[in-house]
Coordinates of C-alpha atoms in Angstrom, one line a residue:
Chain A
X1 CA 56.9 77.6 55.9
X2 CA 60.6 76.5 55.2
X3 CA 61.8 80.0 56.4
X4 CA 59.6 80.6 58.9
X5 CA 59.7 83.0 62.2
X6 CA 57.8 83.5 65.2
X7 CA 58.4 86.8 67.3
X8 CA 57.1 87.8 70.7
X9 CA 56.2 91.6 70.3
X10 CA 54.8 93.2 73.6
X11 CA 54.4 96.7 75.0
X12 CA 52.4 99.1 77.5
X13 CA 50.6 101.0 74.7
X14 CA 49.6 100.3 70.6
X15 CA 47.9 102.6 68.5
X16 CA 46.9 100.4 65.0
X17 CA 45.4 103.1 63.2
X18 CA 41.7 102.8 61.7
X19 CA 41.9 104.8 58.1
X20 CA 38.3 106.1 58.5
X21 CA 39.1 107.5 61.9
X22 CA 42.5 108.8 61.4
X23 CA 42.0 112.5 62.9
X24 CA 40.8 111.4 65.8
X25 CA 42.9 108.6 66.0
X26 CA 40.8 105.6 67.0
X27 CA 43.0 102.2 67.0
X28 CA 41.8 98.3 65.5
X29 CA 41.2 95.7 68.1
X30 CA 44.6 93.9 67.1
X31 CA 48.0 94.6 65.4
X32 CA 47.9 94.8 61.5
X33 CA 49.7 92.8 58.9
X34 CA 51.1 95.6 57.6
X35 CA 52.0 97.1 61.3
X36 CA 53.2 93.8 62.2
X37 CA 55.7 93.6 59.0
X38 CA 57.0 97.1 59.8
X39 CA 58.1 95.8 63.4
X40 CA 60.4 92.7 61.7
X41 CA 61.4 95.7 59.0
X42 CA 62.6 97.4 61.6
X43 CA 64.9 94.5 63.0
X44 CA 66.1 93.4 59.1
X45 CA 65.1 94.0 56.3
X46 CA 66.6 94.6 52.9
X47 CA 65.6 95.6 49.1
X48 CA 66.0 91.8 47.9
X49 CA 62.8 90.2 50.6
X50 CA 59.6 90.8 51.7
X51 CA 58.2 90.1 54.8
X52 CA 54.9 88.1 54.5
X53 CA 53.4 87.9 57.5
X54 CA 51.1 84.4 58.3
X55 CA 49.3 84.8 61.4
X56 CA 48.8 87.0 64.7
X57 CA 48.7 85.2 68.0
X58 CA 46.9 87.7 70.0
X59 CA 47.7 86.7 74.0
X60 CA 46.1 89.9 76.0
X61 CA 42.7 91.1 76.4
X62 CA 41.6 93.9 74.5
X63 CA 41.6 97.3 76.4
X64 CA 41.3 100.9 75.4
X65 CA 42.5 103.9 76.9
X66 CA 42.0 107.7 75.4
X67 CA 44.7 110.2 75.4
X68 CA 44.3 113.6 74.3
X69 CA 47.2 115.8 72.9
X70 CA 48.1 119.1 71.5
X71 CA 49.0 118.3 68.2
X72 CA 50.1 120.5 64.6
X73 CA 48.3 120.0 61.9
X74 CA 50.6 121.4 58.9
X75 CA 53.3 119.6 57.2
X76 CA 56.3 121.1 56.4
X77 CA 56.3 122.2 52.6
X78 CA 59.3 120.6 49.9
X79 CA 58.5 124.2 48.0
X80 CA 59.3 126.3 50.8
X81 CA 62.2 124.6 51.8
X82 CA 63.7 124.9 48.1
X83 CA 62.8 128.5 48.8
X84 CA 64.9 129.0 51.8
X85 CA 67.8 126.6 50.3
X86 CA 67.8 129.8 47.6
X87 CA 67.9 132.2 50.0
X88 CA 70.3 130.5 51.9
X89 CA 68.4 131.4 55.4
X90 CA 66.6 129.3 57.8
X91 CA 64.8 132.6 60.0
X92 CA 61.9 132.0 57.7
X93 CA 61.0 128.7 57.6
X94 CA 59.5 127.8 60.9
X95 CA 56.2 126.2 61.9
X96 CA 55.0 127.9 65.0
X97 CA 53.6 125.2 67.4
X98 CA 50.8 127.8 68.8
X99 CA 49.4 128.9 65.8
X100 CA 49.2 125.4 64.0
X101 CA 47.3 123.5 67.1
X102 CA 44.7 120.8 67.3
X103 CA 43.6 119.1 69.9
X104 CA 43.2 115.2 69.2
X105 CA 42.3 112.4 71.4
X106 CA 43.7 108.8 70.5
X107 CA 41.5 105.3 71.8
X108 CA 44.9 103.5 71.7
X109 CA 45.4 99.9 73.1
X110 CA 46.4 99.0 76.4
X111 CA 48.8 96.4 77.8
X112 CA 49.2 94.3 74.6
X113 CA 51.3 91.1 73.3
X114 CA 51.3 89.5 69.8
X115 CA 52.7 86.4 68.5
X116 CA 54.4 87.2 64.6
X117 CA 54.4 84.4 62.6
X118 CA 55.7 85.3 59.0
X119 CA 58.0 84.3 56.6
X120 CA 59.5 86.5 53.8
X121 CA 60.3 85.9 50.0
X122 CA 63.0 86.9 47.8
X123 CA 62.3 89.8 45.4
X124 CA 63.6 90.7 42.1
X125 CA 65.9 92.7 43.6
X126 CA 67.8 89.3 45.2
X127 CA 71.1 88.7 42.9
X128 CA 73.4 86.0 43.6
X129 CA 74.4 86.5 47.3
X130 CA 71.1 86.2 48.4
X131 CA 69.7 83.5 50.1
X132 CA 67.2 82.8 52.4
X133 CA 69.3 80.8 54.9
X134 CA 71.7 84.0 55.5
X135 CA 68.6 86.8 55.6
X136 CA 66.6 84.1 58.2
X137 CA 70.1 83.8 59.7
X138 CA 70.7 87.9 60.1
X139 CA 67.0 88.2 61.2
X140 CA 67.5 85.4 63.4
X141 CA 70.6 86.4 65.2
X142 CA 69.5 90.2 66.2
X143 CA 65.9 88.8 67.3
X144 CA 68.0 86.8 70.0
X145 CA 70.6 89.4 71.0
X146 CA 67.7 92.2 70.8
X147 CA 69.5 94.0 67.9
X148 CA 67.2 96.4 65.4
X149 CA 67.6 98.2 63.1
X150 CA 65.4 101.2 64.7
X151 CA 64.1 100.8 67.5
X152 CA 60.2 99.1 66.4
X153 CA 56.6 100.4 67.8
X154 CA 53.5 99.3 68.0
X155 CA 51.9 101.4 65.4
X156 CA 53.3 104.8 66.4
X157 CA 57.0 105.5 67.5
X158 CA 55.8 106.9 70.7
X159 CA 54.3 102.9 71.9
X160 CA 57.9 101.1 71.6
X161 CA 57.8 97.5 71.4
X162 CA 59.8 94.8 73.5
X163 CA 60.6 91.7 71.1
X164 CA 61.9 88.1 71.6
X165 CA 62.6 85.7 69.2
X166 CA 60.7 82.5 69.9
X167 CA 63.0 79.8 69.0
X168 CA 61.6 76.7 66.6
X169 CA 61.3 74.4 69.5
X170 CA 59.5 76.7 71.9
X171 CA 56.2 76.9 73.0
X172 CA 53.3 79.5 72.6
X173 CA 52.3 81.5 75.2
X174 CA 49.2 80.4 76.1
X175 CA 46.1 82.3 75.0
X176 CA 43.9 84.0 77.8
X177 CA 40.5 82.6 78.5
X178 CA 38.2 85.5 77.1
X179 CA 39.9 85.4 74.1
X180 CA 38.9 81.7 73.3
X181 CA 36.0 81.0 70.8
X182 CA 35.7 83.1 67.4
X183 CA 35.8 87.1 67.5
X184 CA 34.4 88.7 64.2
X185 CA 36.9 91.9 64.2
X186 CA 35.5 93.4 60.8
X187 CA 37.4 94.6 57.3
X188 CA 41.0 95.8 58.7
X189 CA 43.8 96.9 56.8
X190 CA 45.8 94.3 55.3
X191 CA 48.8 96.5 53.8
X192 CA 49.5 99.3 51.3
X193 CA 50.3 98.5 48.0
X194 CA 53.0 100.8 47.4
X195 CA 54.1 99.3 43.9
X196 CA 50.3 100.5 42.4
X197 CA 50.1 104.1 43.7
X198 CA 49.8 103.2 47.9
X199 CA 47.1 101.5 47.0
X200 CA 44.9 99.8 50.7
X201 CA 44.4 96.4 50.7
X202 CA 41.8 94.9 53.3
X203 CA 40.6 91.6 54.8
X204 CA 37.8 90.0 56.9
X205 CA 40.0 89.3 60.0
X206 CA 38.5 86.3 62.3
X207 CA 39.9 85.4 65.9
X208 CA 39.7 81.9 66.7
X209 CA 41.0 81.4 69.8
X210 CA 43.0 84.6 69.7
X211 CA 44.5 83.5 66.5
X212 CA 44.4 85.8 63.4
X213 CA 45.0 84.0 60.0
X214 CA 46.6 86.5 57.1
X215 CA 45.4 85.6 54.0
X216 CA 48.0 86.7 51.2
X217 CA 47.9 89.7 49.8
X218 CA 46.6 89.1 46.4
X219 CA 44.7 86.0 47.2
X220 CA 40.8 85.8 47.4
X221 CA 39.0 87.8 50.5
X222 CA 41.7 90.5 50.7
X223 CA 39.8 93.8 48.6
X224 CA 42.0 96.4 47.5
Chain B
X1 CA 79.7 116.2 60.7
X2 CA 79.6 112.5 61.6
X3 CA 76.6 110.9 62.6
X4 CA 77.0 108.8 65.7
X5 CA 77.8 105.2 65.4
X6 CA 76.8 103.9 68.5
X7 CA 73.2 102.2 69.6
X8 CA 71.7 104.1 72.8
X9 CA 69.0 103.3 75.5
X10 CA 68.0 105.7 78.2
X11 CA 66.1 105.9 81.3
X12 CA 65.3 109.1 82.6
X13 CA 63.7 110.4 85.9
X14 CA 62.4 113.3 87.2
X15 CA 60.4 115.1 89.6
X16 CA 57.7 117.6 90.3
X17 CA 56.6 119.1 93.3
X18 CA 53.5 121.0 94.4
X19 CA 53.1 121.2 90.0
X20 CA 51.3 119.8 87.4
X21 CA 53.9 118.4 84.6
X22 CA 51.3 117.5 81.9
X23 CA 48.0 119.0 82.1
X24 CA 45.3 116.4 80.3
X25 CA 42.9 118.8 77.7
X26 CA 40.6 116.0 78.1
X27 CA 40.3 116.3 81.9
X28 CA 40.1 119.9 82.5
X29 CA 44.0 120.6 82.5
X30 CA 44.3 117.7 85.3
X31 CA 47.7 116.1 85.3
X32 CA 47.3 113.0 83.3
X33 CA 46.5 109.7 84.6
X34 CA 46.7 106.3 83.5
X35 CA 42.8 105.3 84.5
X36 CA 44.0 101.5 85.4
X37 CA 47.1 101.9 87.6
X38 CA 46.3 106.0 88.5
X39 CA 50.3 106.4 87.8
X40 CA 50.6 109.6 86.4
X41 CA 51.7 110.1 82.6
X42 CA 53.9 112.7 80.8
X43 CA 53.6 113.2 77.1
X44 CA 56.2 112.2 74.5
X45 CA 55.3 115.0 72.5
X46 CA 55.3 117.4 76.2
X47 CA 59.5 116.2 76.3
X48 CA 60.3 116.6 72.9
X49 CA 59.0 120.5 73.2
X50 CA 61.1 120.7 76.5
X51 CA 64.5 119.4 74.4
X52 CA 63.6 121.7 71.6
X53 CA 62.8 125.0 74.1
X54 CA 66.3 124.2 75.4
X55 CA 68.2 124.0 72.3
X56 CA 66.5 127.0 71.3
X57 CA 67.4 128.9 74.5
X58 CA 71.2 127.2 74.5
X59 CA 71.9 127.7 70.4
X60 CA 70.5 131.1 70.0
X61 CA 72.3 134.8 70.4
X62 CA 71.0 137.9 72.7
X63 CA 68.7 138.6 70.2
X64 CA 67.2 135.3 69.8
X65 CA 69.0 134.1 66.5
X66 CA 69.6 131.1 66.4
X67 CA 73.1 130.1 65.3
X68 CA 73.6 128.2 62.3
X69 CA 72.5 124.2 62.0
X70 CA 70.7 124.5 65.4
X71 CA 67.3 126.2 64.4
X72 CA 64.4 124.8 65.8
X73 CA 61.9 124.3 62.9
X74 CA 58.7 123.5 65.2
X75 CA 59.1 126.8 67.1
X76 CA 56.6 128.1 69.9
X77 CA 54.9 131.1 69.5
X78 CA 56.6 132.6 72.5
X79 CA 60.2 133.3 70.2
X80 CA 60.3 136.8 69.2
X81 CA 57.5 136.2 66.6
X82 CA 57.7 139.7 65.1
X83 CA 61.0 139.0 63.8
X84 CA 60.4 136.3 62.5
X85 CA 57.5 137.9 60.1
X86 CA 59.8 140.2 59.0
X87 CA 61.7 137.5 57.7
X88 CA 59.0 135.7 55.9
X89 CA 58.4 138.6 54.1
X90 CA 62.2 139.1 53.4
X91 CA 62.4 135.6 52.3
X92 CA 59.0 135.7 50.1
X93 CA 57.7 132.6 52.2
X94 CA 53.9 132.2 52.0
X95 CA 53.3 132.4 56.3
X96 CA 51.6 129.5 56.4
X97 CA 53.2 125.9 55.0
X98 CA 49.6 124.5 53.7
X99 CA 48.8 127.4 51.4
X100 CA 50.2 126.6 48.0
X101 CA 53.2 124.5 47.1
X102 CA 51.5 121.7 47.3
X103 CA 53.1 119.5 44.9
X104 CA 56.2 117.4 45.3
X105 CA 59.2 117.3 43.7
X106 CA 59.4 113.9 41.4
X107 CA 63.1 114.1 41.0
X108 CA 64.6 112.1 43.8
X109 CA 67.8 113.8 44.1
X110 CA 66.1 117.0 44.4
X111 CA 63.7 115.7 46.7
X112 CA 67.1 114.2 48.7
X113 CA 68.8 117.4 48.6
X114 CA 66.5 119.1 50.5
X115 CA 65.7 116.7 52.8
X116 CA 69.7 117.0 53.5
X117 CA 69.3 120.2 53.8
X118 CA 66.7 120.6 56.2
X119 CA 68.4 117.7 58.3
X120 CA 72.0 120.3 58.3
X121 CA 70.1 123.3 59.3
X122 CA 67.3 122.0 61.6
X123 CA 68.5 120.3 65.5
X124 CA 64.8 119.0 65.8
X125 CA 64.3 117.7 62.2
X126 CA 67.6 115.8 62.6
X127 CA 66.7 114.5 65.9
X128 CA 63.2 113.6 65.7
X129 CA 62.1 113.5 62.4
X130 CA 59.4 116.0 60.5
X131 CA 56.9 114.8 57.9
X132 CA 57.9 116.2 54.4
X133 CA 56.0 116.7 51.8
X134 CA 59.1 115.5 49.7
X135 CA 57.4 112.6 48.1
X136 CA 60.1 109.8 48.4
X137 CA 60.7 108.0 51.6
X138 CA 56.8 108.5 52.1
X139 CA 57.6 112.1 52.5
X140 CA 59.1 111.5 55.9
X141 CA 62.6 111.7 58.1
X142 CA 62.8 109.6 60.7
X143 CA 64.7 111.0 63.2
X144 CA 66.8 108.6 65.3
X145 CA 65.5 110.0 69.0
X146 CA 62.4 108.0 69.8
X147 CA 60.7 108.8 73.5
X148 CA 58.1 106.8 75.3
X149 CA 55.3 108.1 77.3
X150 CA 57.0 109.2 80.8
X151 CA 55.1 107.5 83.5
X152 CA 55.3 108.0 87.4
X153 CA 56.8 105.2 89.8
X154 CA 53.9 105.2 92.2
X155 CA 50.4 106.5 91.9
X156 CA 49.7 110.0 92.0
X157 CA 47.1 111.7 93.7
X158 CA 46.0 115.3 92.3
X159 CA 45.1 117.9 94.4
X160 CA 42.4 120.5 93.1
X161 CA 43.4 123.8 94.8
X162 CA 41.1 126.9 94.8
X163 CA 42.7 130.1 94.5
X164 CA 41.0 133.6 94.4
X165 CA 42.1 136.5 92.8
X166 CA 41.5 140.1 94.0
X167 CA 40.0 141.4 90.4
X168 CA 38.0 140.8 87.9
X169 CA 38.1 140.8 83.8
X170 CA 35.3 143.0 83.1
X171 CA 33.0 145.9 84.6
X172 CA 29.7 143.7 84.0
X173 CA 31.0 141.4 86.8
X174 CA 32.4 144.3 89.2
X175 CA 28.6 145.4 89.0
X176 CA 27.5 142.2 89.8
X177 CA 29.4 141.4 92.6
X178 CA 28.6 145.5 93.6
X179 CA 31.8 146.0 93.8
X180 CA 33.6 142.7 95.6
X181 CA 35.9 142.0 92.8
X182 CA 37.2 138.9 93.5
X183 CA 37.2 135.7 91.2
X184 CA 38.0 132.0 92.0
X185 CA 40.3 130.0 90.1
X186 CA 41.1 126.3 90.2
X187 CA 45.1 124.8 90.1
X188 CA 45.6 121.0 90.1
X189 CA 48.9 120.1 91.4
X190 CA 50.5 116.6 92.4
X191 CA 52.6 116.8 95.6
X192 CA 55.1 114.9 94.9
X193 CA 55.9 112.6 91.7
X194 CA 58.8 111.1 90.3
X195 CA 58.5 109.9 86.9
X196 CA 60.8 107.7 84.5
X197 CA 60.7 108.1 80.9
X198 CA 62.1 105.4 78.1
X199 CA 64.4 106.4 75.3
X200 CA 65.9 105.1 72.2
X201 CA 68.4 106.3 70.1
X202 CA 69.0 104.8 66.6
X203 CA 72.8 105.1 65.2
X204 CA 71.0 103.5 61.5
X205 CA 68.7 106.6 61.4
X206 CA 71.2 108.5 63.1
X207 CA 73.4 108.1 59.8
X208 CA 70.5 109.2 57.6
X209 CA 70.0 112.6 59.4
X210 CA 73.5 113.1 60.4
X211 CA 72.9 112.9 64.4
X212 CA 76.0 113.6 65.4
X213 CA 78.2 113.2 68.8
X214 CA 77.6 117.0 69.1
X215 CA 74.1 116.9 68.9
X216 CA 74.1 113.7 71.3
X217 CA 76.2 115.5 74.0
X218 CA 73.7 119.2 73.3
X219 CA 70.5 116.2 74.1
X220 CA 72.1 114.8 77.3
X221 CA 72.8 118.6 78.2
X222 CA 69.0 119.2 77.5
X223 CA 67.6 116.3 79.2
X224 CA 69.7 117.8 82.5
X225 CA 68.8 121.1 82.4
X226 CA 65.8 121.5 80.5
X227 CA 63.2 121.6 83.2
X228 CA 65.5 124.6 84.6
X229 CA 64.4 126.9 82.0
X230 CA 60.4 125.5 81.8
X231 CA 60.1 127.5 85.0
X232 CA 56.1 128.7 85.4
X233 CA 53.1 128.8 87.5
X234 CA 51.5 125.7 86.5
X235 CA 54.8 123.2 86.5
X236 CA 56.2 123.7 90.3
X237 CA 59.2 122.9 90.7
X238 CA 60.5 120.4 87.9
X239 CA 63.8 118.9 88.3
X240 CA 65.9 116.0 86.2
X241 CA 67.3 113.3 88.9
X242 CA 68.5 110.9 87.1
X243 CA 70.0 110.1 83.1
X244 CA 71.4 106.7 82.9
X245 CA 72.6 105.9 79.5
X246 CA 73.3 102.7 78.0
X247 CA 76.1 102.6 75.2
X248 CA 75.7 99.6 72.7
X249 CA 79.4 99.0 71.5
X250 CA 77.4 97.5 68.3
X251 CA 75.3 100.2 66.0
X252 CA 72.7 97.7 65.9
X253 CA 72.5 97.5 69.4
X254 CA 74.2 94.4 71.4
X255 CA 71.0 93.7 73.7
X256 CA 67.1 93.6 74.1
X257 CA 66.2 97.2 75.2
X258 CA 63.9 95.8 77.8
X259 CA 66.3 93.6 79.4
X260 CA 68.2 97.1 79.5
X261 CA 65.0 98.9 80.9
X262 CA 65.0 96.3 83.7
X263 CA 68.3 96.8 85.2
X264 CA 67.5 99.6 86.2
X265 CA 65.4 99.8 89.6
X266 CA 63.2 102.5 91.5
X267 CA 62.3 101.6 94.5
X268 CA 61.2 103.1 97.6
X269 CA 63.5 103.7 100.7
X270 CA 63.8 101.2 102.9
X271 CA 60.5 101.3 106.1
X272 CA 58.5 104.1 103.7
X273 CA 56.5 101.6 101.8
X274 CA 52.8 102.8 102.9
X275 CA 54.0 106.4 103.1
X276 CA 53.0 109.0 100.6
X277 CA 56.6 109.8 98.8
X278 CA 56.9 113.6 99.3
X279 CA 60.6 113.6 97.8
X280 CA 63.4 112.3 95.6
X281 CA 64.9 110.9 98.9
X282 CA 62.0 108.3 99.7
X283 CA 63.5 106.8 96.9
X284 CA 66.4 104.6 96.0
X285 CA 67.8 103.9 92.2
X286 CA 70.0 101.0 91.5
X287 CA 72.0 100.2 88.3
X288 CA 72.5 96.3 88.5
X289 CA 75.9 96.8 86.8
X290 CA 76.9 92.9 87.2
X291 CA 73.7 92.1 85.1
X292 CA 74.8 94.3 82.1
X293 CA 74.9 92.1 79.0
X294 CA 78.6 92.0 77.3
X295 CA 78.9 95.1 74.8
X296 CA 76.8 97.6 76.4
X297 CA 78.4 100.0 78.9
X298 CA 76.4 102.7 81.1
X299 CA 76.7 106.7 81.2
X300 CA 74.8 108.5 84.5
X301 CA 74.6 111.7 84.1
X302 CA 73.4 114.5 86.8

């Protein structure tokens, strides 16, 4: 854990996706790996690393709240938007909000704050000007000054997230009280393995003492 | 057109009176409520259809045309919807998006070029994003604006108000009521809120769609005016009261968003704590200009 991080992630609202209850969007208990690498992404990231994320502090206790919203349910076609390039007219290509509704309620998370610990690795993309001193360096310094990329959320762009670098020598915020002792929180998404065909990953995820450990990705425990 | 190059945070305020600015489907219509704090709440999504109604309304000709680069793709029923049919059959466009045409193109430049395309012609695709089935990129634009749930400064307290009208829908109920006629109906309203909504503007994703200063200056003219032309039975009177922009000198930004967020205070006048706020003057905004980090300058607007 040479190149090692630890960022403070808070925010009012999260909404970590469950894939079997994606219409009705109902959220995990905690932060993913995968949501959790797409928050440092958005503060640096390039081709040559990869985030690897090593553990989730967890630091607030777990509420829900439901939210229910008028929603469309098509996506906009590639076909038809070739077809209007041709015709060289926009007038037909629309989506009309009123026609297209659904109404979907979200269980999100309420009132949450995470602990990142991760680390990332060169890929084969890294050529010579790569190093991991200057990428922990780039990540470093806009953690500090509150720099991103885009601005990160807390699984969906309408939860933002508030981040702070926690420097080497500081200390974790301490864990709340109800969160001490060893939560079972079930088979959650690990990542998407979007080298093989966005291909899930999951693992058993275990709090102890509101801390998550992250196995790697293609280690032992973590079933694709 | 050059996308902007400059990292932006906004807070923005408004007000409603005797209306109900975001009617919960879960809850009857009911304006929403946060259940811990009984703030009220405003949608994301509810602003984002308020920018794009305006952009419609400002970018669009006598006959509702919009001009060029500013159509609205995620259009409300409301726009002139027979003309628009005519059109899809002009065009030889399937009506609805999910029939057909299903698969994506492979080729990435392809795939690129209409993604470019759809970000030169569309205001809303370039400035929030749209989900495309275009296969690369996870078939998705990001689109630089990114808006927070709008929440209200104090709690609010919804009114249920009965309301009768002097007819009724069909002749089975005149016969019932022999002849009376009259039907009750229910409007929820909050007196009086003022709520303050988070924004962040990305110039990185900005570059990708080509968000440009143009565009910026057509949102900040949107975010002042748009509740002006939402005018209906259900909203009351809506009003913008407050933009305040902050301007990262950096692209990536040159501070912490929050830190941002914080300098900038609601509070209530001075003697009116325990008082029901009832307008924009029980309260008092300050900018706490000498705490503004280095690089970072402020815009207020209205």
């Amino acid at each position: 854990m040479a190149y090692g991080i630890r960022l403070l992630v808070w925010g009012e609202r999260a909404c970590f996706t469950r894939p079997e209850m994606k219409v009705e969007r109902v959220s995990y208990d905690v932060i993913t790996p995968s949501a959790a690498r797409g928050i440092l992404e958005a503060i640096h990231w390039k081709p040559a690393i990869c985030w690897v994320v090593d553990r989730i502090h967890v630091l607030k206790p777990i509420r829900f709240e439901s939210i229910r919203r008028n929603e469309v349910g098509g996506k906009l076609s590639a076909a038809s938007v070739g077809k209007a390039m041709k015709a060289g007219r926009t007038d037909g290509l629309i989506a009309l909000a009123d026609e297209d509704r659904q109404q979907r309620a979200a269980t999100v998370l309420r009132d949450v704050s995470y602990v990142i610990e991760a680390h990332f690795e060169l890929t084969a993309r890294a050529d010579a000007s790569d190093s991991e001193g200057k990428h922990l360096d780039i990540f470093n310094r806009r953690a500090r000054k509150g720099q991103y990329f885009h601005a990160p959320c807390l699984g969906v762009r309408e939860f933002p997230a508030s981040f702070e670098l926690i420097e080497p020598d500081d200390v974790l915020p301490a864990v709340p009280a109800d969160l001490r002792g060893e939560r079972e929180l079930g088979w959650m998404l690990h990542d998407i393995d979007f080298a093989n065909d966005m291909t899930p990953h999951f693992f058993r995820a275990v709090m102890r003492d509101g801390v998550i450990e992250v196995p790697a990705l293609r280690s032992e425990g973590v079933k694709a | 057109m050059s996308a902007i190059a400059n990292r932006y945070e906004f807070v923005y305020l408004f007000e409603v009176t005797n209306g109900n600015p975001n009617g919960d489907p879960d809850a009857g219509n009911l304006p929403r409520l946060d259940p811990e704090t009984n703030q009220g709440l405003v949608t994301d999504v509810c602003l984002k259809r308020k920018i794009r109604n305006y952009v419609a309304l400002e970018k669009s000709d006598a006959e509702g045309k919009p001009e060029q680069s500013y159509v609205i793709y995620m259009q409300e029923k409301a726009v002139l919807n027979q003309q628009h049919e005519q059109a899809w059959k002009a065009c030889e466009i399937p009506p609805d998006a999910k029939n057909g045409y299903k698969k994506l193109p492979a080729d990435t430049a392809k795939a690129k070029s209409l993604t470019d395309w759809m970000c030169s012609n569309f205001f809303d695709v370039r400035a929030f994003g749209a989900v495309m089935t275009t296969g690369v990129n996870c078939g998705q634009v990001r689109g630089p604006i990114q808006l927070a749930f709008a929440t209200s400064i104090d709690p609010i307290i919804p009114l249920e108000v009965s309301i009768t009208r002097m007819a009724v829908t069909t002749e089975k109920e005149a016969e019932e009521q022999s002849g009376d006629n009259r039907t009750m109906g229910r409007k929820h309203i909050i007196p009086y809120g003022l709520y303050r909504a988070h924004g962040f503007i990305s110039a990185k994703l900005a570059e990708r769609t080509g968000f440009s200063e143009d565009d910026l200056a057509l949102l900040w003219r949107a975010l002042e005016n748009m509740f002006e032309h939402d005018r209906s039975a259900a909203r009351g009177e809506m009003a913008a009261r407050k933009l305040i922009v902050f301007k990262h000198e950096h692209p990536m930004g040159n501070a912490p968003a929050h830190k941002l967020f914080d300098l900038v205070k609601v509070a209530r006048t001075e003697g009116e704590a325990d008082t029901p706020a009832r307008s924009f003057a029980d309260y008092q905004i300050s900018i706490d200009r000498d705490g503004l980090p280095a690089g970072v300058s402020v815009q207020e607007y209205l």
